[in-house]
Each structure stands twice: as C-alpha cells, then as structure tokens.
Amino acid sequence: MTISYEKFHLKEVINASGKMTILGVSKVSEAVLAAQRFGGEHFFEMSELSVQTGAFLANLLKVEDAQIVSSASAGIAQSVAALIGKGSLYHAYHPYTEKIEQREIVLPKG
C-alpha cells in the first residue's frame, strides 16, 4: 500500500516550529528507518529485547539502567508509576488497581 498526500486528501505542511506532535512529530534518519525495517521483519522475545536494549542505552548514557518507551507520555506515565511504586513493577502494570492507595504526585506549574 502506498501512502501519499493525494490518496488521503492531505495538504503538505512545513514544520517551522521544530517538534510538534500535531504535525507528526519529527522525521527519522536512514539509520532509524533501517532499524525499524529490521525490527518489522524479525521476531524477538519482547521481554529480553526490552532488557537488552535498555542495557545498551544505559551503557551509552553511562547510567544505571534505561527503558525505551514509545512516546514521551508513556515515559512520563512509567516514571510516575515507578515513583509511586518505589520501584515495584506492579504499579506500572496495574495503574488502576484499588490495592494502590498512594497514587498522587504534585507537579509544579510553570
């Protein structure tokens, strides 16, 4: 299936503001496209992929650990769950359970 502006009656736009979600976020490099293609053409044990890619990224950043997420909002949600859960994965996987009594954080405005 070919995707084009004409096929879906879309107008071409110029993103003069940098990264804007409303405009499709940002373009990706050839290296990223190649990695996406490889990922789309192969199978992985997802839990191991998550661990290994996190370790690879942590090594690059020289930090204790890292987790690749699908978007900024996903990263924020997982970070909040980690803070509330004090490191327990239960909070990340069960954010709406009634077992969790402390579930609020205060974010400074500004």
GROMACS .gro file of N, CA and C in nm:
model
  330
    1MET      N    1   0.084  -0.117   0.000
    1MET     CA    2   0.000   0.000   0.000
    1MET      C    3   0.089   0.124   0.000
    2THR      N    4   0.066   0.210  -0.092
    2THR     CA    5   0.141   0.335  -0.100
    2THR      C    6   0.063   0.444  -0.029
    3ILE      N    7   0.131   0.517   0.056
    3ILE     CA    8   0.068   0.629   0.125
    3ILE      C    9   0.114   0.757   0.058
    4SER      N   10   0.021   0.845   0.030
    4SER     CA   11   0.056   0.972  -0.033
    4SER      C   12  -0.039   1.080   0.015
    5TYR      N   13   0.001   1.204  -0.005
    5TYR     CA   14  -0.086   1.316   0.031
    5TYR      C   15  -0.217   1.307  -0.046
    6GLU      N   16  -0.207   1.275  -0.174
    6GLU     CA   17  -0.324   1.273  -0.260
    6GLU      C   18  -0.422   1.162  -0.220
    7LYS      N   19  -0.370   1.045  -0.190
    7LYS     CA   20  -0.455   0.930  -0.159
    7LYS      C   21  -0.549   0.961  -0.042
    8PHE      N   22  -0.498   1.032   0.057
    8PHE     CA   23  -0.578   1.061   0.176
    8PHE      C   24  -0.625   1.207   0.182
    9HIS      N   25  -0.612   1.277   0.071
    9HIS     CA   26  -0.657   1.417   0.060
    9HIS      C   27  -0.596   1.504   0.169
   10LEU      N   28  -0.464   1.495   0.184
   10LEU     CA   29  -0.392   1.572   0.285
   10LEU      C   30  -0.315   1.685   0.218
   11LYS      N   31  -0.298   1.792   0.292
   11LYS     CA   32  -0.216   1.901   0.239
   11LYS      C   33  -0.074   1.886   0.293
   12GLU      N   34   0.022   1.925   0.215
   12GLU     CA   35   0.162   1.920   0.256
   12GLU      C   36   0.188   2.041   0.346
   13VAL      N   37   0.256   2.018   0.459
   13VAL     CA   38   0.284   2.127   0.553
   13VAL      C   39   0.434   2.135   0.579
   14ILE      N   40   0.477   2.249   0.627
   14ILE     CA   41   0.616   2.270   0.667
   14ILE      C   42   0.616   2.289   0.818
   15ASN      N   43   0.698   2.214   0.889
   15ASN     CA   44   0.709   2.226   1.033
   15ASN      C   45   0.818   2.327   1.065
   16ALA      N   46   0.780   2.452   1.084
   16ALA     CA   47   0.876   2.558   1.113
   16ALA      C   48   0.896   2.578   1.262
   17SER      N   49   0.829   2.496   1.344
   17SER     CA   50   0.837   2.512   1.489
   17SER      C   51   0.920   2.405   1.557
   18GLY      N   52   0.980   2.316   1.482
   18GLY     CA   53   1.057   2.208   1.546
   18GLY      C   54   0.971   2.085   1.561
   19LYS      N   55   0.973   2.023   1.678
   19LYS     CA   56   0.896   1.901   1.701
   19LYS      C   57   0.757   1.937   1.750
   20MET      N   58   0.658   1.905   1.671
   20MET     CA   59   0.519   1.929   1.710
   20MET      C   60   0.438   1.804   1.683
   21THR      N   61   0.378   1.746   1.787
   21THR     CA   62   0.300   1.624   1.772
   21THR      C   63   0.190   1.640   1.669
   22ILE      N   64   0.127   1.756   1.666
   22ILE     CA   65   0.017   1.779   1.572
   22ILE      C   66   0.062   1.767   1.427
   23LEU      N   67   0.191   1.784   1.401
   23LEU     CA   68   0.244   1.774   1.266
   23LEU      C   69   0.316   1.641   1.241
   24GLY      N   70   0.297   1.544   1.329
   24GLY     CA   71   0.360   1.414   1.308
   24GLY      C   72   0.494   1.398   1.374
   25VAL      N   73   0.525   1.481   1.470
   25VAL     CA   74   0.648   1.479   1.550
   25VAL      C   75   0.769   1.517   1.466
   26SER      N   76   0.853   1.422   1.426
   26SER     CA   77   0.974   1.457   1.352
   26SER      C   78   1.008   1.350   1.249
   27LYS      N   79   1.092   1.385   1.156
   27LYS     CA   80   1.139   1.290   1.056
   27LYS      C   81   1.244   1.200   1.118
   28VAL      N   82   1.263   1.082   1.059
   28VAL     CA   83   1.364   0.989   1.110
   28VAL      C   84   1.474   0.971   1.008
   29SER      N   85   1.592   0.937   1.057
   29SER     CA   86   1.709   0.919   0.971
   29SER      C   87   1.704   0.784   0.899
   30GLU      N   88   1.792   0.767   0.803
   30GLU     CA   89   1.802   0.639   0.730
   30GLU      C   90   1.837   0.525   0.826
   31ALA      N   91   1.922   0.553   0.925
   31ALA     CA   92   1.960   0.450   1.022
   31ALA      C   93   1.839   0.404   1.103
   32VAL      N   94   1.755   0.499   1.142
   32VAL     CA   95   1.634   0.465   1.217
   32VAL      C   96   1.538   0.385   1.129
   33LEU      N   97   1.522   0.426   1.005
   33LEU     CA   98   1.436   0.351   0.912
   33LEU      C   99   1.486   0.208   0.895
   34ALA      N  100   1.618   0.192   0.885
   34ALA     CA  101   1.677   0.058   0.871
   34ALA      C  102   1.650  -0.027   0.995
   35ALA      N  103   1.662   0.034   1.112
   35ALA     CA  104   1.636  -0.038   1.237
   35ALA      C  105   1.488  -0.077   1.247
   36GLN      N  106   1.398   0.014   1.208
   36GLN     CA  107   1.255  -0.017   1.209
   36GLN      C  108   1.224  -0.131   1.112
   37ARG      N  109   1.287  -0.127   0.996
   37ARG     CA  110   1.265  -0.233   0.897
   37ARG      C  111   1.313  -0.367   0.953
   38PHE      N  112   1.432  -0.369   1.013
   38PHE     CA  113   1.485  -0.493   1.072
   38PHE      C  114   1.389  -0.545   1.179
   39GLY      N  115   1.344  -0.457   1.265
   39GLY     CA  116   1.251  -0.497   1.371
   39GLY      C  117   1.120  -0.549   1.316
   40GLY      N  118   1.073  -0.490   1.207
   40GLY     CA  119   0.947  -0.532   1.148
   40GLY      C  120   0.956  -0.662   1.071
   41GLU      N  121   1.077  -0.704   1.036
   41GLU     CA  122   1.095  -0.826   0.957
   41GLU      C  123   1.144  -0.945   1.039
   42HIS      N  124   1.162  -0.928   1.170
   42HIS     CA  125   1.214  -1.035   1.255
   42HIS      C  126   1.131  -1.047   1.382
   43PHE      N  127   1.144  -1.161   1.448
   43PHE     CA  128   1.074  -1.185   1.573
   43PHE      C  129   1.174  -1.180   1.689
   44PHE      N  130   1.127  -1.133   1.803
   44PHE     CA  131   1.210  -1.121   1.922
   44PHE      C  132   1.129  -1.163   2.044
   45GLU      N  133   1.196  -1.213   2.147
   45GLU     CA  134   1.131  -1.231   2.275
   45GLU      C  135   1.127  -1.093   2.338
   46MET      N  136   1.009  -1.034   2.348
   46MET     CA  137   0.995  -0.893   2.381
   46MET      C  138   1.054  -0.856   2.517
   47SER      N  139   1.039  -0.942   2.617
   47SER     CA  140   1.095  -0.908   2.748
   47SER      C  141   1.247  -0.900   2.741
   48GLU      N  142   1.309  -0.991   2.666
   48GLU     CA  143   1.455  -0.989   2.652
   48GLU      C  144   1.500  -0.871   2.567
   49LEU      N  145   1.424  -0.838   2.463
   49LEU     CA  146   1.455  -0.722   2.380
   49LEU      C  147   1.453  -0.595   2.465
   50SER      N  148   1.354  -0.583   2.552
   50SER     CA  149   1.343  -0.467   2.639
   50SER      C  150   1.463  -0.456   2.733
   51VAL      N  151   1.502  -0.568   2.792
   51VAL     CA  152   1.617  -0.569   2.884
   51VAL      C  153   1.746  -0.534   2.810
   52GLN      N  154   1.769  -0.598   2.697
   52GLN     CA  155   1.894  -0.579   2.625
   52GLN      C  156   1.906  -0.439   2.563
   53THR      N  157   1.798  -0.386   2.508
   53THR     CA  158   1.805  -0.251   2.451
   53THR      C  159   1.819  -0.147   2.562
   54GLY      N  160   1.755  -0.172   2.676
   54GLY     CA  161   1.771  -0.082   2.790
   54GLY      C  162   1.914  -0.081   2.841
   55ALA      N  163   1.975  -0.199   2.848
   55ALA     CA  164   2.114  -0.209   2.893
   55ALA      C  165   2.208  -0.140   2.794
   56PHE      N  166   2.182  -0.157   2.664
   56PHE     CA  167   2.263  -0.093   2.561
   56PHE      C  168   2.255   0.059   2.574
   57LEU      N  169   2.134   0.111   2.589
   57LEU     CA  170   2.115   0.255   2.602
   57LEU      C  171   2.178   0.307   2.731
   58ALA      N  172   2.162   0.234   2.840
   58ALA     CA  173   2.221   0.275   2.968
   58ALA      C  174   2.373   0.285   2.956
   59ASN      N  175   2.433   0.191   2.886
   59ASN     CA  176   2.577   0.193   2.864
   59ASN      C  177   2.619   0.317   2.785
   60LEU      N  178   2.543   0.349   2.681
   60LEU     CA  179   2.573   0.469   2.602
   60LEU      C  180   2.564   0.597   2.686
   61LEU      N  181   2.462   0.600   2.773
   61LEU     CA  182   2.438   0.719   2.854
   61LEU      C  183   2.518   0.720   2.984
   62LYS      N  184   2.584   0.607   3.013
   62LYS     CA  185   2.660   0.592   3.137
   62LYS      C  186   2.571   0.613   3.260
   63VAL      N  187   2.456   0.543   3.259
   63VAL     CA  188   2.362   0.546   3.371
   63VAL      C  189   2.336   0.403   3.416
   64GLU      N  190   2.269   0.389   3.530
   64GLU     CA  191   2.245   0.257   3.589
   64GLU      C  192   2.159   0.168   3.500
   65ASP      N  193   2.051   0.222   3.446
   65ASP     CA  194   1.960   0.143   3.362
   65ASP      C  195   1.878   0.238   3.278
   66ALA      N  196   1.813   0.186   3.177
   66ALA     CA  197   1.730   0.267   3.088
   66ALA      C  198   1.616   0.182   3.035
   67GLN      N  199   1.512   0.247   2.990
   67GLN     CA  200   1.398   0.178   2.932
   67GLN      C  201   1.352   0.256   2.810
   68ILE      N  202   1.344   0.192   2.697
   68ILE     CA  203   1.294   0.257   2.576
   68ILE      C  204   1.142   0.252   2.579
   69VAL      N  205   1.078   0.366   2.556
   69VAL     CA  206   0.933   0.374   2.556
   69VAL      C  207   0.886   0.429   2.422
   70SER      N  208   0.756   0.417   2.396
   70SER     CA  209   0.703   0.454   2.266
   70SER      C  210   0.682   0.604   2.248
   71SER      N  211   0.674   0.678   2.358
   71SER     CA  212   0.649   0.821   2.346
   71SER      C  213   0.683   0.890   2.478
   72ALA      N  214   0.686   1.022   2.474
   72ALA     CA  215   0.714   1.099   2.596
   72ALA      C  216   0.608   1.072   2.702
   73SER      N  217   0.481   1.068   2.662
   73SER     CA  218   0.375   1.046   2.760
   73SER      C  219   0.386   0.907   2.823
   74ALA      N  220   0.427   0.807   2.746
   74ALA     CA  221   0.448   0.673   2.802
   74ALA      C  222   0.562   0.675   2.902
   75GLY      N  223   0.668   0.747   2.871
   75GLY     CA  224   0.781   0.759   2.962
   75GLY      C  225   0.742   0.829   3.092
   76ILE      N  226   0.662   0.933   3.080
   76ILE     CA  227   0.616   1.005   3.199
   76ILE      C  228   0.528   0.914   3.284
   77ALA      N  229   0.435   0.842   3.220
   77ALA     CA  230   0.346   0.752   3.294
   77ALA      C  231   0.426   0.644   3.367
   78GLN      N  232   0.525   0.585   3.301
   78GLN     CA  233   0.606   0.482   3.365
   78GLN      C  234   0.693   0.540   3.476
   79SER      N  235   0.742   0.660   3.457
   79SER     CA  236   0.823   0.726   3.561
   79SER      C  237   0.739   0.754   3.684
   80VAL      N  238   0.617   0.802   3.663
   80VAL     CA  239   0.527   0.829   3.776
   80VAL      C  240   0.495   0.699   3.849
   81ALA      N  241   0.467   0.592   3.773
   81ALA     CA  242   0.439   0.462   3.835
   81ALA      C  243   0.559   0.414   3.916
   82ALA      N  244   0.679   0.435   3.864
   82ALA     CA  245   0.800   0.394   3.937
   82ALA      C  246   0.816   0.472   4.066
   83LEU      N  247   0.787   0.602   4.061
   83LEU     CA  248   0.799   0.684   4.182
   83LEU      C  249   0.695   0.644   4.286
   84ILE      N  250   0.571   0.630   4.243
   84ILE     CA  251   0.465   0.593   4.337
   84ILE      C  252   0.490   0.453   4.392
   85GLY      N  253   0.533   0.362   4.305
   85GLY     CA  254   0.556   0.224   4.347
   85GLY      C  255   0.690   0.200   4.411
   86LYS      N  256   0.772   0.304   4.419
   86LYS     CA  257   0.905   0.293   4.478
   86LYS      C  258   0.984   0.178   4.416
   87GLY      N  259   0.973   0.167   4.282
   87GLY     CA  260   1.049   0.066   4.209
   87GLY      C  261   0.975  -0.062   4.179
   88SER      N  262   0.858  -0.084   4.238
   88SER     CA  263   0.781  -0.205   4.213
   88SER      C  264   0.719  -0.200   4.074
   89LEU      N  265   0.736  -0.306   3.995
   89LEU     CA  266   0.676  -0.312   3.862
   89LEU      C  267   0.524  -0.328   3.868
   90TYR      N  268   0.472  -0.371   3.983
   90TYR     CA  269   0.328  -0.390   3.997
   90TYR      C  270   0.253  -0.262   3.960
   91HIS      N  271   0.306  -0.149   4.003
   91HIS     CA  272   0.239  -0.021   3.977
   91HIS      C  273   0.235   0.013   3.829
   92ALA      N  274   0.338  -0.024   3.757
   92ALA     CA  275   0.342   0.005   3.614
   92ALA      C  276   0.242  -0.080   3.538
   93TYR      N  277   0.222  -0.204   3.582
   93TYR     CA  278   0.132  -0.295   3.512
   93TYR      C  279  -0.013  -0.290   3.561
   94HIS      N  280  -0.036  -0.234   3.678
   94HIS     CA  281  -0.171  -0.227   3.735
   94HIS      C  282  -0.201  -0.087   3.787
   95PRO      N  283  -0.200   0.014   3.701
   95PRO     CA  284  -0.216   0.152   3.749
   95PRO      C  285  -0.354   0.184   3.808
   96TYR      N  286  -0.455   0.103   3.778
   96TYR     CA  287  -0.590   0.135   3.824
   96TYR      C  288  -0.640   0.044   3.935
   97THR      N  289  -0.554  -0.043   3.985
   97THR     CA  290  -0.596  -0.133   4.091
   97THR      C  291  -0.628  -0.056   4.219
   98GLU      N  292  -0.723  -0.106   4.295
   98GLU     CA  293  -0.759  -0.041   4.422
   98GLU      C  294  -0.658  -0.074   4.533
   99LYS      N  295  -0.567  -0.168   4.507
   99LYS     CA  296  -0.464  -0.203   4.606
   99LYS      C  297  -0.366  -0.088   4.628
  100ILE      N  298  -0.354  -0.001   4.529
  100ILE     CA  299  -0.261   0.112   4.538
  100ILE      C  300  -0.335   0.230   4.599
  101GLU      N  301  -0.296   0.268   4.719
  101GLU     CA  302  -0.363   0.380   4.786
  101GLU      C  303  -0.293   0.512   4.760
  102GLN      N  304  -0.161   0.511   4.754
  102GLN     CA  305  -0.087   0.633   4.725
  102GLN      C  306  -0.063   0.640   4.576
  103ARG      N  307  -0.132   0.732   4.508
  103ARG     CA  308  -0.121   0.739   4.364
  103ARG      C  309  -0.118   0.882   4.312
  104GLU      N  310  -0.088   0.977   4.396
  104GLU     CA  311  -0.087   1.116   4.352
  104GLU      C  312   0.054   1.173   4.360
  105ILE      N  313   0.084   1.260   4.266
  105ILE     CA  314   0.209   1.335   4.270
  105ILE      C  315   0.175   1.482   4.249
  106VAL      N  316   0.264   1.568   4.292
  106VAL     CA  317   0.246   1.712   4.274
  106VAL      C  318   0.347   1.758   4.170
  107LEU      N  319   0.296   1.823   4.066
  107LEU     CA  320   0.382   1.877   3.961
  107LEU      C  321   0.381   2.028   3.970
  108PRO      N  322   0.496   2.090   3.979
  108PRO     CA  323   0.498   2.237   3.983
  108PRO      C  324   0.455   2.294   3.848
  109LYS      N  325   0.379   2.400   3.854
  109LYS     CA  326   0.332   2.465   3.732
  109LYS      C  327   0.432   2.573   3.693
  110GLY      N  328   0.461   2.578   3.564
  110GLY     CA  329   0.550   2.685   3.521
  110GLY      C  330   0.644   2.648   3.413
   0.00000   0.00000   0.00000
